[in-house]
Tab-separated table of C-alpha atoms in Angstrom:
chain	number	residue	atom	x	y	z
J	1	UNK	CA	-6.511	25.681	-6.122
J	2	UNK	CA	-8.531	22.798	-4.723
J	3	UNK	CA	-9.573	20.306	-7.403
J	4	UNK	CA	-9.387	16.634	-8.162
J	5	UNK	CA	-6.271	15.426	-9.934
J	6	UNK	CA	-6.486	12.029	-11.609
J	7	UNK	CA	-4.213	9.489	-9.986
J	8	UNK	CA	-3.233	11.815	-7.147
J	9	UNK	CA	-4.267	12.045	-3.510
J	10	UNK	CA	-3.825	15.706	-2.588
J	11	UNK	CA	-6.252	18.275	-3.910
J	12	UNK	CA	-3.901	21.265	-3.626
J	13	UNK	CA	-0.288	22.282	-3.233
J	14	UNK	CA	-0.142	24.532	-0.152
J	15	UNK	CA	3.132	26.118	0.911
J	16	UNK	CA	5.083	24.350	3.611
J	17	UNK	CA	5.118	25.699	7.156
J	18	UNK	CA	8.635	27.122	6.744
J	19	UNK	CA	7.841	29.274	3.703
J	20	UNK	CA	7.871	33.035	4.201
J	21	UNK	CA	5.803	33.748	1.059
J	22	UNK	CA	2.176	32.746	0.587
J	23	UNK	CA	0.266	32.512	-2.706
J	24	UNK	CA	-3.500	32.586	-3.065
J	25	UNK	CA	-5.499	31.900	-6.222
J	26	UNK	CA	-8.314	34.351	-6.987
J	27	UNK	CA	-11.280	33.892	-9.319
J	28	UNK	CA	-11.063	36.593	-12.021
J	29	UNK	CA	-14.474	35.786	-13.467
J	30	UNK	CA	-13.343	33.965	-16.595
J	31	UNK	CA	-14.926	30.544	-17.154
J	32	UNK	CA	-12.504	27.615	-17.009
J	33	UNK	CA	-13.121	23.935	-17.570
J	34	UNK	CA	-12.081	21.690	-14.692
J	35	UNK	CA	-8.410	20.825	-15.002
J	36	UNK	CA	-8.205	17.167	-16.039
J	37	UNK	CA	-4.421	17.125	-16.279
J	38	UNK	CA	-2.385	14.543	-14.458
J	39	UNK	CA	0.611	16.121	-12.706
J	40	UNK	CA	3.717	14.306	-13.902
J	41	UNK	CA	6.097	12.525	-11.552
J	42	UNK	CA	9.576	14.059	-11.395
J	43	UNK	CA	12.477	12.161	-9.817
J	44	UNK	CA	15.659	13.970	-8.859
J	45	UNK	CA	18.877	12.211	-7.906
J	46	UNK	CA	20.182	12.866	-4.426
J	47	UNK	CA	23.639	12.006	-3.092
J	48	UNK	CA	23.174	11.166	0.578
J	49	UNK	CA	25.885	11.660	3.181
J	50	UNK	CA	24.362	9.102	5.543
J	51	UNK	CA	21.472	6.692	5.096
J	52	UNK	CA	20.907	5.086	8.500
J	53	UNK	CA	18.678	7.066	10.854
J	54	UNK	CA	18.250	6.293	14.549
J	55	UNK	CA	14.981	6.350	16.435
J	56	UNK	CA	14.284	6.338	20.159
J	57	UNK	CA	10.516	6.884	20.048
J	58	UNK	CA	8.909	4.403	22.476
J	59	UNK	CA	5.904	3.832	20.201
J	60	UNK	CA	7.902	2.754	17.138
J	61	UNK	CA	8.934	-0.883	16.750
J	62	UNK	CA	12.484	-0.351	15.480
J	63	UNK	CA	15.627	1.619	16.370
J	64	UNK	CA	17.259	1.978	12.940
J	65	UNK	CA	15.893	2.770	9.514
J	66	UNK	CA	16.903	3.637	5.982
J	67	UNK	CA	14.798	5.389	3.334
J	68	UNK	CA	15.842	5.159	-0.325
J	69	UNK	CA	13.364	7.849	-1.405
J	70	UNK	CA	11.979	11.206	-0.315
J	71	UNK	CA	8.359	11.767	-1.201
J	72	UNK	CA	6.031	8.977	-2.276
J	73	UNK	CA	4.198	8.421	-5.542
J	74	UNK	CA	1.488	6.362	-3.825
J	75	UNK	CA	-0.158	9.671	-2.902
J	76	UNK	CA	-1.858	8.438	0.292
J	77	UNK	CA	-3.729	11.474	1.561
J	78	UNK	CA	-3.286	10.476	5.227
J	79	UNK	CA	0.500	9.955	5.034
J	80	UNK	CA	2.202	11.271	8.172
J	81	UNK	CA	5.398	11.801	6.121
J	82	UNK	CA	3.888	14.533	3.936
J	83	UNK	CA	4.996	17.386	6.247
J	84	UNK	CA	8.633	16.283	5.833
J	85	UNK	CA	8.612	17.712	2.298
J	86	UNK	CA	8.404	21.192	3.826
J	87	UNK	CA	12.044	20.796	4.892
J	88	UNK	CA	12.916	20.692	1.188
J	89	UNK	CA	10.992	23.926	0.467
J	90	UNK	CA	8.369	21.839	-1.293
J	91	UNK	CA	4.682	21.420	-0.600
J	92	UNK	CA	3.376	18.504	1.487
J	93	UNK	CA	0.505	18.450	-1.020
J	94	UNK	CA	0.968	17.534	-4.674
J	95	UNK	CA	4.734	18.141	-4.496
J	96	UNK	CA	5.074	15.273	-1.998
J	97	UNK	CA	3.692	12.785	-4.511
J	98	UNK	CA	5.110	14.271	-7.731
J	99	UNK	CA	8.519	15.763	-6.850
J	100	UNK	CA	10.498	12.801	-5.567
J	101	UNK	CA	14.133	12.215	-4.652
J	102	UNK	CA	16.117	9.010	-5.171
J	103	UNK	CA	19.247	8.445	-3.077
J	104	UNK	CA	21.275	6.950	-5.885
J	105	UNK	CA	24.344	6.281	-3.719
J	106	UNK	CA	22.313	4.439	-1.074
J	107	UNK	CA	24.081	1.085	-1.426
J	108	UNK	CA	27.533	2.675	-1.341
J	109	UNK	CA	26.870	4.755	1.787
J	110	UNK	CA	25.021	1.931	3.531
J	111	UNK	CA	27.972	-0.375	2.901
J	112	UNK	CA	30.326	2.222	4.357
J	113	UNK	CA	28.205	2.727	7.497
J	114	UNK	CA	27.771	-0.995	8.131
J	115	UNK	CA	31.516	-1.579	7.798
J	116	UNK	CA	32.515	0.880	10.558
J	117	UNK	CA	34.128	-0.737	13.602
J	118	UNK	CA	31.808	1.221	15.874
J	119	UNK	CA	28.660	-0.088	14.174
J	120	UNK	CA	26.343	-2.160	16.393
J	121	UNK	CA	24.049	-4.516	14.498
J	122	UNK	CA	20.341	-3.961	15.116
J	123	UNK	CA	17.473	-4.668	12.694
J	124	UNK	CA	17.087	-1.921	10.091
J	125	UNK	CA	13.605	-0.934	8.977
J	126	UNK	CA	13.530	-0.240	5.249
J	127	UNK	CA	10.938	2.421	4.519
J	128	UNK	CA	9.991	4.030	7.812
J	129	UNK	CA	9.108	7.340	6.143
J	130	UNK	CA	8.003	6.638	2.574
J	131	UNK	CA	7.170	3.384	0.804
J	132	UNK	CA	10.263	1.636	-0.547
J	133	UNK	CA	8.204	-0.231	-3.179
J	134	UNK	CA	6.444	2.809	-4.598
J	135	UNK	CA	6.187	2.738	-8.429
J	136	UNK	CA	9.527	4.478	-9.095
J	137	UNK	CA	11.341	1.526	-7.456
J	138	UNK	CA	10.677	-0.413	-10.667
J	139	UNK	CA	13.243	1.783	-12.393
J	140	UNK	CA	15.632	2.827	-9.651
J	141	UNK	CA	15.854	-0.512	-7.775
J	142	UNK	CA	17.389	1.116	-4.709
J	143	UNK	CA	15.404	-1.048	-2.301
J	144	UNK	CA	16.599	-4.179	-4.036
J	145	UNK	CA	20.198	-2.954	-3.830
J	146	UNK	CA	19.840	-2.354	-0.075
J	147	UNK	CA	18.289	-5.796	0.433
J	148	UNK	CA	21.056	-7.486	-1.544
J	149	UNK	CA	23.670	-5.821	0.659
J	150	UNK	CA	21.900	-6.800	3.890
J	151	UNK	CA	21.583	-10.355	2.620
J	152	UNK	CA	25.289	-10.386	1.754
J	153	UNK	CA	26.347	-9.462	5.287
J	154	UNK	CA	23.609	-11.338	7.179
J	155	UNK	CA	22.051	-8.163	8.526
J	156	UNK	CA	18.420	-8.391	9.764
J	157	UNK	CA	15.755	-6.002	8.501
J	158	UNK	CA	12.048	-5.246	8.572
J	159	UNK	CA	10.024	-3.876	5.668
J	160	UNK	CA	6.716	-1.997	5.612
J	161	UNK	CA	4.938	-1.561	2.267
J	162	UNK	CA	1.547	-1.405	0.582
J	163	UNK	CA	2.783	-2.409	-2.851
J	164	UNK	CA	2.796	-5.901	-4.319
J	165	UNK	CA	6.071	-5.046	-6.083
J	166	UNK	CA	7.756	-6.641	-3.056
J	167	UNK	CA	7.095	-10.007	-4.723
J	168	UNK	CA	9.866	-9.163	-7.196
J	169	UNK	CA	12.449	-9.561	-4.431
J	170	UNK	CA	11.363	-12.953	-3.129
J	171	UNK	CA	14.642	-14.382	-4.431
J	172	UNK	CA	16.423	-12.300	-1.767
J	173	UNK	CA	13.780	-12.322	0.952
J	174	UNK	CA	13.296	-16.100	1.048
J	175	UNK	CA	16.972	-16.930	1.798
J	176	UNK	CA	17.041	-14.169	4.418
J	177	UNK	CA	13.916	-15.630	6.024
J	178	UNK	CA	15.592	-19.033	6.282
J	179	UNK	CA	18.242	-17.382	8.479
J	180	UNK	CA	15.671	-15.390	10.524
J	181	UNK	CA	16.841	-12.097	9.051
J	182	UNK	CA	13.629	-10.510	7.784
J	183	UNK	CA	10.046	-9.663	8.763
J	184	UNK	CA	7.694	-8.028	6.254
J	185	UNK	CA	4.581	-5.999	7.040
J	186	UNK	CA	1.927	-5.292	4.423
J	187	UNK	CA	-0.261	-2.268	5.177
J	188	UNK	CA	-3.976	-2.780	4.431
J	189	UNK	CA	-6.576	-0.377	5.808
J	190	UNK	CA	-9.624	-1.131	3.647
J	191	UNK	CA	-11.242	-3.895	1.632
J	192	UNK	CA	-13.105	-1.380	-0.559
J	193	UNK	CA	-11.267	-0.852	-3.846
J	194	UNK	CA	-13.188	2.361	-4.625
J	195	UNK	CA	-12.261	3.892	-1.280
J	196	UNK	CA	-8.662	2.714	-1.576
J	197	UNK	CA	-8.332	4.291	-5.022
J	198	UNK	CA	-9.158	7.651	-3.449
J	199	UNK	CA	-7.173	7.210	-0.225
J	200	UNK	CA	-4.100	5.611	-1.827
J	201	UNK	CA	-4.372	6.291	-5.559
J	202	UNK	CA	-1.128	4.654	-6.725
J	203	UNK	CA	-0.730	1.875	-4.168
J	204	UNK	CA	-1.671	-1.718	-4.975
J	205	UNK	CA	-5.371	-2.506	-4.572
J	206	UNK	CA	-6.346	-4.193	-1.277
J	207	UNK	CA	-7.011	-7.598	-2.865
J	208	UNK	CA	-3.618	-7.431	-4.596
J	209	UNK	CA	-1.901	-6.754	-1.268
J	210	UNK	CA	-3.602	-9.801	0.223
J	211	UNK	CA	-2.213	-11.813	-2.690
J	212	UNK	CA	1.238	-10.468	-1.809
J	213	UNK	CA	0.738	-11.628	1.776
J	214	UNK	CA	0.039	-15.139	0.497
J	215	UNK	CA	3.007	-15.064	-1.889
J	216	UNK	CA	5.355	-14.064	0.925
J	217	UNK	CA	3.923	-16.713	3.244
J	218	UNK	CA	4.185	-19.414	0.570
J	219	UNK	CA	7.842	-18.447	0.030
J	220	UNK	CA	8.555	-18.868	3.748
J	221	UNK	CA	8.871	-15.154	4.492
J	222	UNK	CA	7.229	-14.119	7.794
J	223	UNK	CA	4.617	-11.496	6.990
J	224	UNK	CA	2.329	-9.438	9.179
J	225	UNK	CA	-0.493	-7.069	8.279
J	226	UNK	CA	-0.762	-3.516	9.562
J	227	UNK	CA	-4.304	-2.138	9.626
J	228	UNK	CA	-3.111	1.402	9.230
J	229	UNK	CA	-4.337	3.968	9.510
J	230	UNK	CA	-7.831	3.371	10.825
J	231	UNK	CA	-10.033	6.383	10.035
J	232	UNK	CA	-13.265	6.605	12.054
J	233	UNK	CA	-16.533	6.507	10.066
J	234	UNK	CA	-14.564	5.868	6.867
J	235	UNK	CA	-12.626	2.595	6.827
J	236	UNK	CA	-12.948	1.289	10.404
J	237	UNK	CA	-15.871	-0.896	9.323
J	238	UNK	CA	-13.343	-3.222	7.624
J	239	UNK	CA	-11.127	-3.878	10.671
J	240	UNK	CA	-12.403	-7.395	11.399
J	241	UNK	CA	-12.575	-8.317	7.719
J	242	UNK	CA	-8.963	-7.325	7.091
J	243	UNK	CA	-7.703	-9.317	10.065
J	244	UNK	CA	-9.724	-12.379	9.051
J	245	UNK	CA	-8.439	-12.295	5.470
J	246	UNK	CA	-4.889	-11.617	6.664
J	247	UNK	CA	-4.996	-14.874	8.623
J	248	UNK	CA	-6.477	-16.817	5.694
J	249	UNK	CA	-3.633	-15.620	3.447
J	250	UNK	CA	-0.866	-16.582	5.862
J	251	UNK	CA	-0.113	-13.501	7.943
J	252	UNK	CA	1.545	-14.232	11.295
J	253	UNK	CA	0.786	-10.976	13.117
J	254	UNK	CA	-1.423	-7.891	13.221
J	255	UNK	CA	-0.703	-4.293	14.111
J	256	UNK	CA	-2.727	-1.118	13.780
J	257	UNK	CA	-2.587	2.654	14.064
J	258	UNK	CA	-5.211	5.382	13.934
J	259	UNK	CA	-4.971	8.379	11.630
J	260	UNK	CA	-2.592	11.190	12.584
J	261	UNK	CA	-2.889	14.751	11.235
J	262	UNK	CA	0.326	16.640	12.061
J	263	UNK	CA	1.160	20.061	10.602
J	264	UNK	CA	-0.050	20.616	6.999
J	265	UNK	CA	-1.872	17.277	6.963
J	266	UNK	CA	-4.779	18.891	8.825
J	267	UNK	CA	-5.600	21.102	5.837
J	268	UNK	CA	-4.887	18.474	3.186
J	269	UNK	CA	-7.102	15.839	4.776
J	270	UNK	CA	-9.970	18.305	5.241
J	271	UNK	CA	-9.753	19.262	1.555
J	272	UNK	CA	-9.795	15.598	0.592
J	273	UNK	CA	-12.881	14.926	2.721
J	274	UNK	CA	-14.736	17.880	1.217
J	275	UNK	CA	-14.020	16.594	-2.289
J	276	UNK	CA	-14.791	12.913	-1.775
J	277	UNK	CA	-17.046	12.617	1.304
J	278	UNK	CA	-18.612	16.037	1.973
J	279	UNK	CA	-21.666	14.470	3.596
J	280	UNK	CA	-19.641	13.025	6.463
J	281	UNK	CA	-16.576	15.280	6.577
J	282	UNK	CA	-17.665	17.131	9.725
J	283	UNK	CA	-18.504	13.880	11.515
J	284	UNK	CA	-15.152	12.267	10.656
J	285	UNK	CA	-13.163	15.291	11.843
J	286	UNK	CA	-15.228	15.361	15.042
J	287	UNK	CA	-14.388	11.721	15.788
J	288	UNK	CA	-10.698	12.296	15.048
J	289	UNK	CA	-10.683	15.208	17.487
J	290	UNK	CA	-12.437	13.095	20.130
J	291	UNK	CA	-9.588	10.586	19.769
J	292	UNK	CA	-6.982	13.338	20.224
J	293	UNK	CA	-8.166	15.160	23.324
J	294	UNK	CA	-10.238	17.671	21.342
J	295	UNK	CA	-7.454	18.503	18.863
J	296	UNK	CA	-6.736	17.420	15.314
J	297	UNK	CA	-3.470	15.862	16.488
J	298	UNK	CA	-1.847	15.041	19.807
J	299	UNK	CA	1.904	14.333	19.599
J	300	UNK	CA	2.026	12.517	22.943
J	301	UNK	CA	4.035	9.308	22.436
J	302	UNK	CA	1.629	7.395	24.662
J	303	UNK	CA	-1.439	8.131	22.529
J	304	UNK	CA	-0.493	9.488	19.086
J	305	UNK	CA	-0.589	6.100	17.301
J	306	UNK	CA	-3.775	4.709	18.848
J	307	UNK	CA	-5.707	7.736	20.069
J	308	UNK	CA	-7.557	8.122	23.365
J	309	UNK	CA	-11.128	8.223	24.617
J	310	UNK	CA	-14.168	6.038	24.072
J	311	UNK	CA	-13.928	5.589	20.300
J	312	UNK	CA	-10.209	4.745	20.472
J	313	UNK	CA	-10.935	2.161	23.183
J	314	UNK	CA	-13.617	0.563	21.014
J	315	UNK	CA	-11.183	0.238	18.094
J	316	UNK	CA	-8.494	-1.223	20.353
J	317	UNK	CA	-10.876	-3.870	21.708
J	318	UNK	CA	-12.147	-4.721	18.233
J	319	UNK	CA	-8.591	-5.280	16.983
J	320	UNK	CA	-7.688	-7.356	20.037
J	321	UNK	CA	-10.761	-9.592	19.740
J	322	UNK	CA	-10.368	-10.098	15.988
J	323	UNK	CA	-6.628	-10.798	16.319
J	324	UNK	CA	-7.201	-13.331	19.081
J	325	UNK	CA	-10.014	-14.993	17.121
J	326	UNK	CA	-7.745	-15.291	14.070
J	327	UNK	CA	-4.948	-16.776	16.190
J	328	UNK	CA	-2.393	-14.133	15.214
J	329	UNK	CA	0.413	-12.481	17.164
J	330	UNK	CA	1.031	-8.790	17.706
J	331	UNK	CA	3.162	-6.957	15.137
J	332	UNK	CA	6.791	-6.220	16.001
J	333	UNK	CA	6.993	-9.112	18.495
J	334	UNK	CA	9.234	-11.148	16.163
J	335	UNK	CA	12.892	-11.190	17.290
J	336	UNK	CA	15.355	-11.293	14.387
J	337	UNK	CA	18.873	-12.733	14.640
J	338	UNK	CA	21.711	-10.195	14.868
J	339	UNK	CA	24.433	-12.717	15.734
J	340	UNK	CA	25.146	-13.693	12.116
J	341	UNK	CA	26.181	-10.187	10.994
J	342	UNK	CA	29.500	-9.921	9.158
J	343	UNK	CA	30.577	-6.348	8.299
J	344	UNK	CA	30.688	-5.864	4.516
J	345	UNK	CA	33.885	-5.018	2.731
J	346	UNK	CA	34.219	-1.501	1.372
J	347	UNK	CA	35.409	-1.274	-2.225
J	348	UNK	CA	38.995	-0.031	-2.457
J	349	UNK	CA	40.778	1.340	-5.547
J	350	UNK	CA	43.907	-0.582	-4.388
J	351	UNK	CA	42.140	-3.934	-4.578
J	352	UNK	CA	42.735	-6.791	-2.138
J	353	UNK	CA	45.626	-9.206	-1.641
J	354	UNK	CA	43.495	-11.920	-0.004
């Protein structure tokens, strides 16, 4: 049933695209008060067999990644990772932000994979699918464990997050930055706290993310800002403001993407618009379709991140002008040092002689 859930992004819990059974709620005529409950967050432990994924998509700025968590408590309604929950026989809706998985053996498996003789060192992106500093990281500390390992063996990494919790790990990030081993990106797509609380209900507020940018910069950690995703007629009015404030707070680069609506996200985002912005829902969807060749989503690598057409061109030029005016570089242009990598030792029950 479609309704607002406090502290959550999705308005419903539709079945994933692989489910063979469909359920539909029907009104039986009995009066019910609006459900004010807050769906609880459940975290299940997962033992991963491998934790490094490879990527050859030409529009993604990294080749390797690791993700400590499945699902994301931030609840961003636009999240392109939502459809991945369907592979777990869970809904990309509320399940994605309430039924989470923590890869509790992440550090152990990552150590094993990095120690293989065949391993070739390339920067690893931490959190390519879901946010590695989402609220449950406070307890599970899997991201911190991965960072500590990478720091130990001088392995470069990039991080993308929208949570100020990253400040907790400055004691690891700062020494890595001194050796050119890390680049952080903070995602900020709006300066409007009220809008952000609806779009990204459990992520840090925009002003708090800007404070995190400054904290990283002051600690000597290179930090860029990703204006992502830009949603036409909703948050695109803040593009120039975000870039200007990013520069003031010490960001070194800017990147951006436009909203993508693959698979179940089409339905979820429409529901969200009808709940929060019914007066402009049709207009926003129309603009999104204009940016995707008349469709809700175009998977073409050449256009899926930035869109196409007149409106997409306007956004691109606005970002370029604002970035140039602020004196910032493009995101993902930083080259990290892979030459310092020393394969980590794998724990052995026999111990070591030397």
